[in-house]
């Protein structure tokens, strides 16, 4: 695999699945998990409206990469204030802002299928965002103190909230690409055994997937709360895990007593578009990497995201 800034996964990002066998620090009936807000203030506003509408005992966790496009100081402070009013864990973006690792670049740990030009642009985006963040030292201090993962109990069932995967802050083992392979599913099963959880809720890889394992366990990767996730769409996605189902999910699965759902976050696209191009006009790095996705969604179909439990034959073949 290629090495260099944006490709490597710093040692400090590694916690290992055994660390996730820790006791839960949060008990609730409904847990929302929103990774990859990417500085989209409009998506943040809409997400919190939808969350506030949720009945019963509830909590929301922003599991990293809530900053990214928000290089305007007022946008950065808006995201910082709203997110840190709730529970949050660090993503690679927040880590590289608050505790930068030498040579890590954006800290994305990009795999081989991401092109070099895109990795280079990400490394320049984090430099630009760092300039904004350095004007908010109190925010940086709070970001540095955030954990890398969180263990919750939802309806008495253990849920691990991570940014990347079971081993690392920027791991790609819970990406839709890796979970489409037999080796990826073998590794996922091992992670469930080690951590002793019913559900892993992740983000980081930018594309959503709900991978059911052996009909009882699941990895729920929300993709991005602040960017379109499917071809031809303009809404973010957040994960909802609850003892109760709720109408309106994009897709979902039942895991024991829990319902895991992908919830659409239909933010105000026109306002977000105006805000994005004000910070990242044509010719800028973020415009080159993300404008097409913001307008048209990625090349990924909604029907690809929900993955059934692999068959016994497939398990034996693995
Ligand atoms: Fe990330």
PDB file of C-alpha atoms and ligand atoms in Angstrom:
ATOM      1  CA  UNK A   1       0.000   0.000   0.000  1.00  0.00           C
ATOM      2  CA  UNK A   2       1.110   3.580  -0.617  1.00  0.00           C
ATOM      3  CA  UNK A   3       2.676   5.440   2.285  1.00  0.00           C
ATOM      4  CA  UNK A   4       2.755   9.133   3.155  1.00  0.00           C
ATOM      5  CA  UNK A   5       0.533  11.853   4.598  1.00  0.00           C
ATOM      6  CA  UNK A   6      -3.150  10.900   4.328  1.00  0.00           C
ATOM      7  CA  UNK A   7      -2.301   7.211   3.742  1.00  0.00           C
ATOM      8  CA  UNK A   8      -0.795   6.186   7.055  1.00  0.00           C
ATOM      9  CA  UNK A   9      -2.683   5.353  10.227  1.00  0.00           C
ATOM     10  CA  UNK A  10      -0.719   6.826  13.182  1.00  0.00           C
ATOM     11  CA  UNK A  11       0.081   4.496  16.090  1.00  0.00           C
ATOM     12  CA  UNK A  12      -1.813   6.819  18.445  1.00  0.00           C
ATOM     13  CA  UNK A  13      -5.004   6.031  16.472  1.00  0.00           C
ATOM     14  CA  UNK A  14      -4.877   2.354  17.448  1.00  0.00           C
ATOM     15  CA  UNK A  15      -6.847   1.145  20.453  1.00  0.00           C
ATOM     16  CA  UNK A  16      -7.554  -2.485  19.490  1.00  0.00           C
ATOM     17  CA  UNK A  17     -10.893  -4.306  19.763  1.00  0.00           C
ATOM     18  CA  UNK A  18     -10.111  -5.492  23.294  1.00  0.00           C
ATOM     19  CA  UNK A  19     -10.410  -1.898  24.519  1.00  0.00           C
ATOM     20  CA  UNK A  20     -14.041  -1.991  23.365  1.00  0.00           C
ATOM     21  CA  UNK A  21     -14.850  -4.761  25.855  1.00  0.00           C
ATOM     22  CA  UNK A  22     -14.992  -1.968  28.465  1.00  0.00           C
ATOM     23  CA  UNK A  23     -18.170  -1.253  30.459  1.00  0.00           C
ATOM     24  CA  UNK A  24     -20.769   1.022  28.872  1.00  0.00           C
ATOM     25  CA  UNK A  25     -20.755   4.655  29.952  1.00  0.00           C
ATOM     26  CA  UNK A  26     -24.173   5.518  28.554  1.00  0.00           C
ATOM     27  CA  UNK A  27     -27.553   3.813  29.006  1.00  0.00           C
ATOM     28  CA  UNK A  28     -30.548   4.757  26.918  1.00  0.00           C
ATOM     29  CA  UNK A  29     -33.493   3.487  24.861  1.00  0.00           C
ATOM     30  CA  UNK A  30     -32.700   5.318  21.648  1.00  0.00           C
ATOM     31  CA  UNK A  31     -29.247   6.252  20.394  1.00  0.00           C
ATOM     32  CA  UNK A  32     -28.572   8.468  17.387  1.00  0.00           C
ATOM     33  CA  UNK A  33     -25.083   8.318  15.913  1.00  0.00           C
ATOM     34  CA  UNK A  34     -24.016  10.996  13.446  1.00  0.00           C
ATOM     35  CA  UNK A  35     -20.539  10.737  11.963  1.00  0.00           C
ATOM     36  CA  UNK A  36     -19.177  12.757   9.064  1.00  0.00           C
ATOM     37  CA  UNK A  37     -21.050  16.021   9.501  1.00  0.00           C
ATOM     38  CA  UNK A  38     -18.085  17.646   7.692  1.00  0.00           C
ATOM     39  CA  UNK A  39     -18.909  21.166   8.833  1.00  0.00           C
ATOM     40  CA  UNK A  40     -22.331  21.249   7.164  1.00  0.00           C
ATOM     41  CA  UNK A  41     -24.212  23.706   9.408  1.00  0.00           C
ATOM     42  CA  UNK A  42     -27.510  23.120   7.600  1.00  0.00           C
ATOM     43  CA  UNK A  43     -27.293  19.349   8.136  1.00  0.00           C
ATOM     44  CA  UNK A  44     -26.466  19.939  11.794  1.00  0.00           C
ATOM     45  CA  UNK A  45     -29.549  22.101  12.239  1.00  0.00           C
ATOM     46  CA  UNK A  46     -31.839  19.556  10.536  1.00  0.00           C
ATOM     47  CA  UNK A  47     -30.303  16.609  12.390  1.00  0.00           C
ATOM     48  CA  UNK A  48     -30.910  18.212  15.770  1.00  0.00           C
ATOM     49  CA  UNK A  49     -34.521  19.039  14.822  1.00  0.00           C
ATOM     50  CA  UNK A  50     -35.128  15.379  13.945  1.00  0.00           C
ATOM     51  CA  UNK A  51     -33.397  14.209  17.104  1.00  0.00           C
ATOM     52  CA  UNK A  52     -35.412  16.583  19.293  1.00  0.00           C
ATOM     53  CA  UNK A  53     -38.562  15.067  17.810  1.00  0.00           C
ATOM     54  CA  UNK A  54     -37.547  11.650  19.153  1.00  0.00           C
ATOM     55  CA  UNK A  55     -39.691  10.472  22.119  1.00  0.00           C
ATOM     56  CA  UNK A  56     -38.468   8.680  25.237  1.00  0.00           C
ATOM     57  CA  UNK A  57     -35.019   8.273  26.782  1.00  0.00           C
ATOM     58  CA  UNK A  58     -32.440   9.219  24.137  1.00  0.00           C
ATOM     59  CA  UNK A  59     -28.893  10.315  23.429  1.00  0.00           C
ATOM     60  CA  UNK A  60     -26.971  11.474  20.378  1.00  0.00           C
ATOM     61  CA  UNK A  61     -23.278  10.894  19.718  1.00  0.00           C
ATOM     62  CA  UNK A  62     -21.313  12.779  17.073  1.00  0.00           C
ATOM     63  CA  UNK A  63     -18.726  10.128  16.266  1.00  0.00           C
ATOM     64  CA  UNK A  64     -16.120  12.239  14.582  1.00  0.00           C
ATOM     65  CA  UNK A  65     -15.320  14.313  11.504  1.00  0.00           C
ATOM     66  CA  UNK A  66     -17.902  16.929  12.476  1.00  0.00           C
ATOM     67  CA  UNK A  67     -15.424  19.544  11.216  1.00  0.00           C
ATOM     68  CA  UNK A  68     -14.049  19.649   7.649  1.00  0.00           C
ATOM     69  CA  UNK A  69     -15.520  22.234   5.269  1.00  0.00           C
ATOM     70  CA  UNK A  70     -16.122  24.804   8.058  1.00  0.00           C
ATOM     71  CA  UNK A  71     -13.090  27.005   7.488  1.00  0.00           C
ATOM     72  CA  UNK A  72     -15.141  30.185   8.040  1.00  0.00           C
ATOM     73  CA  UNK A  73     -14.658  31.074  11.701  1.00  0.00           C
ATOM     74  CA  UNK A  74     -18.387  31.511  12.367  1.00  0.00           C
ATOM     75  CA  UNK A  75     -19.111  28.100  10.813  1.00  0.00           C
ATOM     76  CA  UNK A  76     -16.360  26.434  12.844  1.00  0.00           C
ATOM     77  CA  UNK A  77     -17.655  27.932  16.083  1.00  0.00           C
ATOM     78  CA  UNK A  78     -21.255  27.044  15.210  1.00  0.00           C
ATOM     79  CA  UNK A  79     -20.338  23.374  14.681  1.00  0.00           C
ATOM     80  CA  UNK A  80     -18.125  23.321  17.755  1.00  0.00           C
ATOM     81  CA  UNK A  81     -20.775  24.775  20.046  1.00  0.00           C
ATOM     82  CA  UNK A  82     -23.667  22.611  18.868  1.00  0.00           C
ATOM     83  CA  UNK A  83     -21.755  19.324  18.718  1.00  0.00           C
ATOM     84  CA  UNK A  84     -20.018  19.677  22.052  1.00  0.00           C
ATOM     85  CA  UNK A  85     -23.344  20.402  23.735  1.00  0.00           C
ATOM     86  CA  UNK A  86     -23.924  16.667  23.158  1.00  0.00           C
ATOM     87  CA  UNK A  87     -21.723  13.574  23.406  1.00  0.00           C
ATOM     88  CA  UNK A  88     -18.905  13.418  20.889  1.00  0.00           C
ATOM     89  CA  UNK A  89     -15.926  11.282  19.985  1.00  0.00           C
ATOM     90  CA  UNK A  90     -12.884  12.336  17.984  1.00  0.00           C
ATOM     91  CA  UNK A  91     -12.530  11.566  14.304  1.00  0.00           C
ATOM     92  CA  UNK A  92      -9.263  11.800  12.420  1.00  0.00           C
ATOM     93  CA  UNK A  93     -10.151  15.383  11.450  1.00  0.00           C
ATOM     94  CA  UNK A  94     -10.546  16.563  15.058  1.00  0.00           C
ATOM     95  CA  UNK A  95      -7.478  14.582  16.115  1.00  0.00           C
ATOM     96  CA  UNK A  96      -5.315  16.160  13.418  1.00  0.00           C
ATOM     97  CA  UNK A  97      -6.594  19.601  14.437  1.00  0.00           C
ATOM     98  CA  UNK A  98      -6.105  19.175  18.175  1.00  0.00           C
ATOM     99  CA  UNK A  99      -3.236  16.671  18.501  1.00  0.00           C
ATOM    100  CA  UNK A 100      -1.577  16.557  15.075  1.00  0.00           C
ATOM    101  CA  UNK A 101       0.615  13.548  14.403  1.00  0.00           C
ATOM    102  CA  UNK A 102       3.751  14.290  12.434  1.00  0.00           C
ATOM    103  CA  UNK A 103       3.335  13.249   8.820  1.00  0.00           C
ATOM    104  CA  UNK A 104      -0.240  11.992   9.207  1.00  0.00           C
ATOM    105  CA  UNK A 105      -1.717  14.710   6.970  1.00  0.00           C
ATOM    106  CA  UNK A 106      -5.507  14.507   7.235  1.00  0.00           C
ATOM    107  CA  UNK A 107      -5.205  11.253   9.209  1.00  0.00           C
ATOM    108  CA  UNK A 108      -7.685   9.545   6.870  1.00  0.00           C
ATOM    109  CA  UNK A 109      -5.559   6.420   6.395  1.00  0.00           C
ATOM    110  CA  UNK A 110      -6.868   6.276   2.813  1.00  0.00           C
ATOM    111  CA  UNK A 111      -6.757   2.808   1.246  1.00  0.00           C
ATOM    112  CA  UNK A 112      -5.390   1.986  -2.202  1.00  0.00           C
ATOM    113  CA  UNK A 113      -8.688   2.578  -4.037  1.00  0.00           C
ATOM    114  CA  UNK A 114      -8.585   6.318  -3.239  1.00  0.00           C
ATOM    115  CA  UNK A 115      -6.539   8.256  -5.828  1.00  0.00           C
ATOM    116  CA  UNK A 116      -3.355  10.136  -4.916  1.00  0.00           C
ATOM    117  CA  UNK A 117      -4.746  13.464  -6.144  1.00  0.00           C
ATOM    118  CA  UNK A 118      -7.682  13.178  -3.756  1.00  0.00           C
ATOM    119  CA  UNK A 119      -5.390  12.326  -0.843  1.00  0.00           C
ATOM    120  CA  UNK A 120      -3.222  15.361  -1.643  1.00  0.00           C
ATOM    121  CA  UNK A 121      -6.272  17.619  -1.679  1.00  0.00           C
ATOM    122  CA  UNK A 122      -7.413  16.250   1.710  1.00  0.00           C
ATOM    123  CA  UNK A 123      -4.012  17.022   3.186  1.00  0.00           C
ATOM    124  CA  UNK A 124      -4.308  20.616   1.968  1.00  0.00           C
ATOM    125  CA  UNK A 125      -7.902  20.921   3.289  1.00  0.00           C
ATOM    126  CA  UNK A 126      -6.803  19.953   6.816  1.00  0.00           C
ATOM    127  CA  UNK A 127      -4.045  22.588   6.659  1.00  0.00           C
ATOM    128  CA  UNK A 128      -6.607  25.246   5.731  1.00  0.00           C
ATOM    129  CA  UNK A 129      -8.980  24.097   8.487  1.00  0.00           C
ATOM    130  CA  UNK A 130      -6.120  24.043  10.999  1.00  0.00           C
ATOM    131  CA  UNK A 131      -5.515  27.747  10.335  1.00  0.00           C
ATOM    132  CA  UNK A 132      -9.135  28.443  11.354  1.00  0.00           C
ATOM    133  CA  UNK A 133      -9.013  26.119  14.360  1.00  0.00           C
ATOM    134  CA  UNK A 134      -5.870  27.730  15.722  1.00  0.00           C
ATOM    135  CA  UNK A 135      -7.924  30.875  16.207  1.00  0.00           C
ATOM    136  CA  UNK A 136     -10.126  28.958  18.639  1.00  0.00           C
ATOM    137  CA  UNK A 137      -7.736  27.531  21.248  1.00  0.00           C
ATOM    138  CA  UNK A 138     -10.482  26.736  23.743  1.00  0.00           C
ATOM    139  CA  UNK A 139     -12.271  24.612  21.130  1.00  0.00           C
ATOM    140  CA  UNK A 140      -9.009  22.795  20.357  1.00  0.00           C
ATOM    141  CA  UNK A 141      -8.504  22.047  24.031  1.00  0.00           C
ATOM    142  CA  UNK A 142     -11.961  20.465  24.215  1.00  0.00           C
ATOM    143  CA  UNK A 143     -11.400  18.458  21.023  1.00  0.00           C
ATOM    144  CA  UNK A 144      -8.140  17.074  22.396  1.00  0.00           C
ATOM    145  CA  UNK A 145     -10.028  15.757  25.422  1.00  0.00           C
ATOM    146  CA  UNK A 146     -12.638  13.796  23.463  1.00  0.00           C
ATOM    147  CA  UNK A 147     -12.462   9.972  23.542  1.00  0.00           C
ATOM    148  CA  UNK A 148     -11.784   7.854  20.443  1.00  0.00           C
ATOM    149  CA  UNK A 149     -14.793   5.563  21.054  1.00  0.00           C
ATOM    150  CA  UNK A 150     -17.793   5.182  23.329  1.00  0.00           C
ATOM    151  CA  UNK A 151     -19.581   2.125  24.723  1.00  0.00           C
ATOM    152  CA  UNK A 152     -23.334   2.424  25.177  1.00  0.00           C
ATOM    153  CA  UNK A 153     -26.133   0.180  26.363  1.00  0.00           C
ATOM    154  CA  UNK A 154     -29.304   0.558  24.342  1.00  0.00           C
ATOM    155  CA  UNK A 155     -32.205  -1.364  25.834  1.00  0.00           C
ATOM    156  CA  UNK A 156     -29.616  -3.340  27.803  1.00  0.00           C
ATOM    157  CA  UNK A 157     -27.655  -4.352  24.642  1.00  0.00           C
ATOM    158  CA  UNK A 158     -24.041  -3.304  24.133  1.00  0.00           C
ATOM    159  CA  UNK A 159     -23.283  -0.909  21.277  1.00  0.00           C
ATOM    160  CA  UNK A 160     -19.764   0.241  20.392  1.00  0.00           C
ATOM    161  CA  UNK A 161     -19.596   3.679  18.795  1.00  0.00           C
ATOM    162  CA  UNK A 162     -16.362   4.088  16.852  1.00  0.00           C
ATOM    163  CA  UNK A 163     -15.169   6.427  14.119  1.00  0.00           C
ATOM    164  CA  UNK A 164     -13.251   3.988  11.907  1.00  0.00           C
ATOM    165  CA  UNK A 165     -13.393   0.349  12.917  1.00  0.00           C
ATOM    166  CA  UNK A 166     -12.918  -1.978  15.900  1.00  0.00           C
ATOM    167  CA  UNK A 167      -9.155  -1.476  15.989  1.00  0.00           C
ATOM    168  CA  UNK A 168      -8.400   2.046  14.895  1.00  0.00           C
ATOM    169  CA  UNK A 169      -9.753   5.577  14.682  1.00  0.00           C
ATOM    170  CA  UNK A 170      -9.100   5.665  10.939  1.00  0.00           C
ATOM    171  CA  UNK A 171      -9.512   1.969  10.099  1.00  0.00           C
ATOM    172  CA  UNK A 172     -11.397   0.996   6.937  1.00  0.00           C
ATOM    173  CA  UNK A 173     -12.538  -2.514   7.997  1.00  0.00           C
ATOM    174  CA  UNK A 174     -16.133  -1.269   8.324  1.00  0.00           C
ATOM    175  CA  UNK A 175     -16.197   0.206   4.819  1.00  0.00           C
ATOM    176  CA  UNK A 176     -18.719  -1.110   2.318  1.00  0.00           C
ATOM    177  CA  UNK A 177     -15.773  -2.192   0.161  1.00  0.00           C
ATOM    178  CA  UNK A 178     -14.112  -4.388   2.819  1.00  0.00           C
ATOM    179  CA  UNK A 179     -17.420  -5.800   4.072  1.00  0.00           C
ATOM    180  CA  UNK A 180     -18.147  -6.969   0.532  1.00  0.00           C
ATOM    181  CA  UNK A 181     -15.265  -9.457   0.839  1.00  0.00           C
ATOM    182  CA  UNK A 182     -15.158 -12.822   2.608  1.00  0.00           C
ATOM    183  CA  UNK A 183     -12.025 -11.784   4.513  1.00  0.00           C
ATOM    184  CA  UNK A 184     -13.768  -8.610   5.627  1.00  0.00           C
ATOM    185  CA  UNK A 185     -16.643 -10.585   7.121  1.00  0.00           C
ATOM    186  CA  UNK A 186     -14.288 -12.988   8.906  1.00  0.00           C
ATOM    187  CA  UNK A 187     -12.512 -10.008  10.480  1.00  0.00           C
ATOM    188  CA  UNK A 188     -15.856  -8.461  11.445  1.00  0.00           C
ATOM    189  CA  UNK A 189     -16.954 -11.639  13.249  1.00  0.00           C
ATOM    190  CA  UNK A 190     -13.718 -11.653  15.224  1.00  0.00           C
ATOM    191  CA  UNK A 191     -14.295  -8.028  16.220  1.00  0.00           C
ATOM    192  CA  UNK A 192     -17.770  -8.836  17.571  1.00  0.00           C
ATOM    193  CA  UNK A 193     -16.376 -11.714  19.632  1.00  0.00           C
ATOM    194  CA  UNK A 194     -13.603  -9.576  21.098  1.00  0.00           C
ATOM    195  CA  UNK A 195     -15.662  -6.494  21.903  1.00  0.00           C
ATOM    196  CA  UNK A 196     -18.767  -8.397  23.046  1.00  0.00           C
ATOM    197  CA  UNK A 197     -21.231  -6.027  21.405  1.00  0.00           C
ATOM    198  CA  UNK A 198     -24.513  -6.400  19.532  1.00  0.00           C
ATOM    199  CA  UNK A 199     -23.832  -3.474  17.181  1.00  0.00           C
ATOM    200  CA  UNK A 200     -20.861  -1.460  15.959  1.00  0.00           C
ATOM    201  CA  UNK A 201     -21.862   2.053  14.873  1.00  0.00           C
ATOM    202  CA  UNK A 202     -19.169   3.592  12.663  1.00  0.00           C
ATOM    203  CA  UNK A 203     -18.563   6.286  10.037  1.00  0.00           C
ATOM    204  CA  UNK A 204     -15.292   7.601   8.440  1.00  0.00           C
ATOM    205  CA  UNK A 205     -15.430   5.754   5.098  1.00  0.00           C
ATOM    206  CA  UNK A 206     -17.997   8.195   3.618  1.00  0.00           C
ATOM    207  CA  UNK A 207     -20.368   5.527   2.219  1.00  0.00           C
ATOM    208  CA  UNK A 208     -23.120   3.938   4.329  1.00  0.00           C
ATOM    209  CA  UNK A 209     -23.558   0.229   4.924  1.00  0.00           C
ATOM    210  CA  UNK A 210     -25.678  -1.841   7.288  1.00  0.00           C
ATOM    211  CA  UNK A 211     -24.027  -5.249   7.374  1.00  0.00           C
ATOM    212  CA  UNK A 212     -25.972  -7.889   9.292  1.00  0.00           C
ATOM    213  CA  UNK A 213     -23.811 -10.698  10.686  1.00  0.00           C
ATOM    214  CA  UNK A 214     -25.340 -14.096  11.522  1.00  0.00           C
ATOM    215  CA  UNK A 215     -28.822 -12.526  11.796  1.00  0.00           C
ATOM    216  CA  UNK A 216     -28.084 -11.165  15.287  1.00  0.00           C
ATOM    217  CA  UNK A 217     -25.277  -8.618  15.011  1.00  0.00           C
ATOM    218  CA  UNK A 218     -24.644  -5.653  12.736  1.00  0.00           C
ATOM    219  CA  UNK A 219     -22.176  -3.017  11.665  1.00  0.00           C
ATOM    220  CA  UNK A 220     -24.012   0.223  10.928  1.00  0.00           C
ATOM    221  CA  UNK A 221     -21.883   2.749   9.100  1.00  0.00           C
ATOM    222  CA  UNK A 222     -23.835   5.982   8.518  1.00  0.00           C
ATOM    223  CA  UNK A 223     -21.577   7.221   5.734  1.00  0.00           C
ATOM    224  CA  UNK A 224     -21.882  10.991   6.073  1.00  0.00           C
ATOM    225  CA  UNK A 225     -24.384  13.038   8.060  1.00  0.00           C
ATOM    226  CA  UNK A 226     -23.359  16.155   6.142  1.00  0.00           C
ATOM    227  CA  UNK A 227     -23.028  14.967   2.540  1.00  0.00           C
ATOM    228  CA  UNK A 228     -25.243  13.089   0.087  1.00  0.00           C
ATOM    229  CA  UNK A 229     -24.693   9.336   0.353  1.00  0.00           C
ATOM    230  CA  UNK A 230     -26.528   7.904  -2.640  1.00  0.00           C
ATOM    231  CA  UNK A 231     -26.643   8.619  -6.335  1.00  0.00           C
ATOM    232  CA  UNK A 232     -29.152  11.347  -7.215  1.00  0.00           C
ATOM    233  CA  UNK A 233     -29.873  12.325  -3.585  1.00  0.00           C
ATOM    234  CA  UNK A 234     -29.101  15.421  -1.514  1.00  0.00           C
ATOM    235  CA  UNK A 235     -29.471  14.328   2.086  1.00  0.00           C
ATOM    236  CA  UNK A 236     -27.164  13.177   4.841  1.00  0.00           C
ATOM    237  CA  UNK A 237     -27.608   9.942   6.776  1.00  0.00           C
ATOM    238  CA  UNK A 238     -27.500   9.279  10.521  1.00  0.00           C
ATOM    239  CA  UNK A 239     -27.849   6.003  12.402  1.00  0.00           C
ATOM    240  CA  UNK A 240     -30.688   5.424  14.854  1.00  0.00           C
ATOM    241  CA  UNK A 241     -30.525   2.430  17.224  1.00  0.00           C
ATOM    242  CA  UNK A 242     -33.554   1.916  19.423  1.00  0.00           C
ATOM    243  CA  UNK A 243     -35.798  -0.479  21.269  1.00  0.00           C
ATOM    244  CA  UNK A 244     -38.587   0.938  19.059  1.00  0.00           C
ATOM    245  CA  UNK A 245     -38.734   1.174  15.251  1.00  0.00           C
ATOM    246  CA  UNK A 246     -39.673   4.511  13.692  1.00  0.00           C
ATOM    247  CA  UNK A 247     -41.335   5.099  10.310  1.00  0.00           C
ATOM    248  CA  UNK A 248     -39.353   6.906   7.645  1.00  0.00           C
ATOM    249  CA  UNK A 249     -36.052   5.014   7.721  1.00  0.00           C
ATOM    250  CA  UNK A 250     -34.141   4.584   4.460  1.00  0.00           C
ATOM    251  CA  UNK A 251     -33.522   0.968   5.497  1.00  0.00           C
ATOM    252  CA  UNK A 252     -33.064  -0.941   8.718  1.00  0.00           C
ATOM    253  CA  UNK A 253     -32.618  -4.289  10.425  1.00  0.00           C
ATOM    254  CA  UNK A 254     -33.708  -5.996  13.631  1.00  0.00           C
ATOM    255  CA  UNK A 255     -30.894  -7.263  15.845  1.00  0.00           C
ATOM    256  CA  UNK A 256     -32.309  -9.093  18.843  1.00  0.00           C
ATOM    257  CA  UNK A 257     -34.391  -6.508  20.741  1.00  0.00           C
ATOM    258  CA  UNK A 258     -32.886  -3.569  18.816  1.00  0.00           C
ATOM    259  CA  UNK A 259     -33.817  -1.790  15.625  1.00  0.00           C
ATOM    260  CA  UNK A 260     -30.951  -0.266  13.645  1.00  0.00           C
ATOM    261  CA  UNK A 261     -32.041   2.285  11.052  1.00  0.00           C
ATOM    262  CA  UNK A 262     -30.508   4.668   8.542  1.00  0.00           C
ATOM    263  CA  UNK A 263     -32.309   8.002   8.937  1.00  0.00           C
ATOM    264  CA  UNK A 264     -32.300  10.589   6.126  1.00  0.00           C
ATOM    265  CA  UNK A 265     -31.146  14.123   7.050  1.00  0.00           C
ATOM    266  CA  UNK A 266     -32.795  16.271   4.350  1.00  0.00           C
ATOM    267  CA  UNK A 267     -30.980  19.547   4.976  1.00  0.00           C
ATOM    268  CA  UNK A 268     -31.516  22.857   3.139  1.00  0.00           C
ATOM    269  CA  UNK A 269     -29.404  22.207   0.047  1.00  0.00           C
ATOM    270  CA  UNK A 270     -29.627  25.756  -1.353  1.00  0.00           C
ATOM    271  CA  UNK A 271     -28.317  27.329   1.867  1.00  0.00           C
ATOM    272  CA  UNK A 272     -25.589  24.706   2.198  1.00  0.00           C
ATOM    273  CA  UNK A 273     -24.547  25.136  -1.432  1.00  0.00           C
ATOM    274  CA  UNK A 274     -24.174  28.894  -0.925  1.00  0.00           C
ATOM    275  CA  UNK A 275     -22.183  28.399   2.285  1.00  0.00           C
ATOM    276  CA  UNK A 276     -19.922  25.769   0.705  1.00  0.00           C
ATOM    277  CA  UNK A 277     -18.987  27.775  -2.381  1.00  0.00           C
ATOM    278  CA  UNK A 278     -18.386  30.900  -0.266  1.00  0.00           C
ATOM    279  CA  UNK A 279     -15.598  28.990   1.518  1.00  0.00           C
ATOM    280  CA  UNK A 280     -14.588  26.642  -1.288  1.00  0.00           C
ATOM    281  CA  UNK A 281     -15.081  28.290  -4.718  1.00  0.00           C
ATOM    282  CA  UNK A 282     -14.387  26.610  -8.015  1.00  0.00           C
ATOM    283  CA  UNK A 283     -10.686  25.797  -8.258  1.00  0.00           C
ATOM    284  CA  UNK A 284     -10.316  25.103  -4.522  1.00  0.00           C
ATOM    285  CA  UNK A 285      -9.333  21.690  -3.161  1.00  0.00           C
ATOM    286  CA  UNK A 286     -12.666  20.903  -1.494  1.00  0.00           C
ATOM    287  CA  UNK A 287     -14.583  22.023  -4.590  1.00  0.00           C
ATOM    288  CA  UNK A 288     -12.512  19.677  -6.746  1.00  0.00           C
ATOM    289  CA  UNK A 289     -13.016  16.728  -4.414  1.00  0.00           C
ATOM    290  CA  UNK A 290     -16.600  17.178  -3.205  1.00  0.00           C
ATOM    291  CA  UNK A 291     -18.703  19.554  -5.313  1.00  0.00           C
ATOM    292  CA  UNK A 292     -19.970  16.851  -7.641  1.00  0.00           C
ATOM    293  CA  UNK A 293     -21.011  14.709  -4.698  1.00  0.00           C
ATOM    294  CA  UNK A 294     -22.732  17.650  -2.989  1.00  0.00           C
ATOM    295  CA  UNK A 295     -24.754  18.297  -6.156  1.00  0.00           C
ATOM    296  CA  UNK A 296     -25.396  14.773  -7.441  1.00  0.00           C
ATOM    297  CA  UNK A 297     -24.465  12.283  -4.725  1.00  0.00           C
ATOM    298  CA  UNK A 298     -21.752   9.628  -5.014  1.00  0.00           C
ATOM    299  CA  UNK A 299     -21.792   6.667  -7.411  1.00  0.00           C
ATOM    300  CA  UNK A 300     -23.457   4.421  -4.852  1.00  0.00           C
ATOM    301  CA  UNK A 301     -26.994   3.051  -4.818  1.00  0.00           C
ATOM    302  CA  UNK A 302     -29.341   2.932  -1.851  1.00  0.00           C
ATOM    303  CA  UNK A 303     -30.009  -0.743  -2.637  1.00  0.00           C
ATOM    304  CA  UNK A 304     -26.301  -1.492  -2.056  1.00  0.00           C
ATOM    305  CA  UNK A 305     -26.266  -0.358   1.561  1.00  0.00           C
ATOM    306  CA  UNK A 306     -28.338  -3.023   3.319  1.00  0.00           C
ATOM    307  CA  UNK A 307     -26.372  -6.281   3.394  1.00  0.00           C
ATOM    308  CA  UNK A 308     -28.096  -9.437   4.569  1.00  0.00           C
ATOM    309  CA  UNK A 309     -26.437 -11.954   6.820  1.00  0.00           C
ATOM    310  CA  UNK A 310     -23.995 -14.031   4.737  1.00  0.00           C
ATOM    311  CA  UNK A 311     -25.274 -17.540   3.977  1.00  0.00           C
ATOM    312  CA  UNK A 312     -23.887 -20.607   5.729  1.00  0.00           C
ATOM    313  CA  UNK A 313     -22.316 -21.651   2.389  1.00  0.00           C
ATOM    314  CA  UNK A 314     -20.522 -18.326   2.109  1.00  0.00           C
ATOM    315  CA  UNK A 315     -19.322 -18.628   5.716  1.00  0.00           C
ATOM    316  CA  UNK A 316     -17.878 -22.076   5.051  1.00  0.00           C
ATOM    317  CA  UNK A 317     -16.183 -20.839   1.871  1.00  0.00           C
ATOM    318  CA  UNK A 318     -14.594 -18.073   3.940  1.00  0.00           C
TER     319      UNK A 318
HETATM  320 FE1  LIG B   1     -12.719  10.071   9.217  1.00  0.00          FE
END
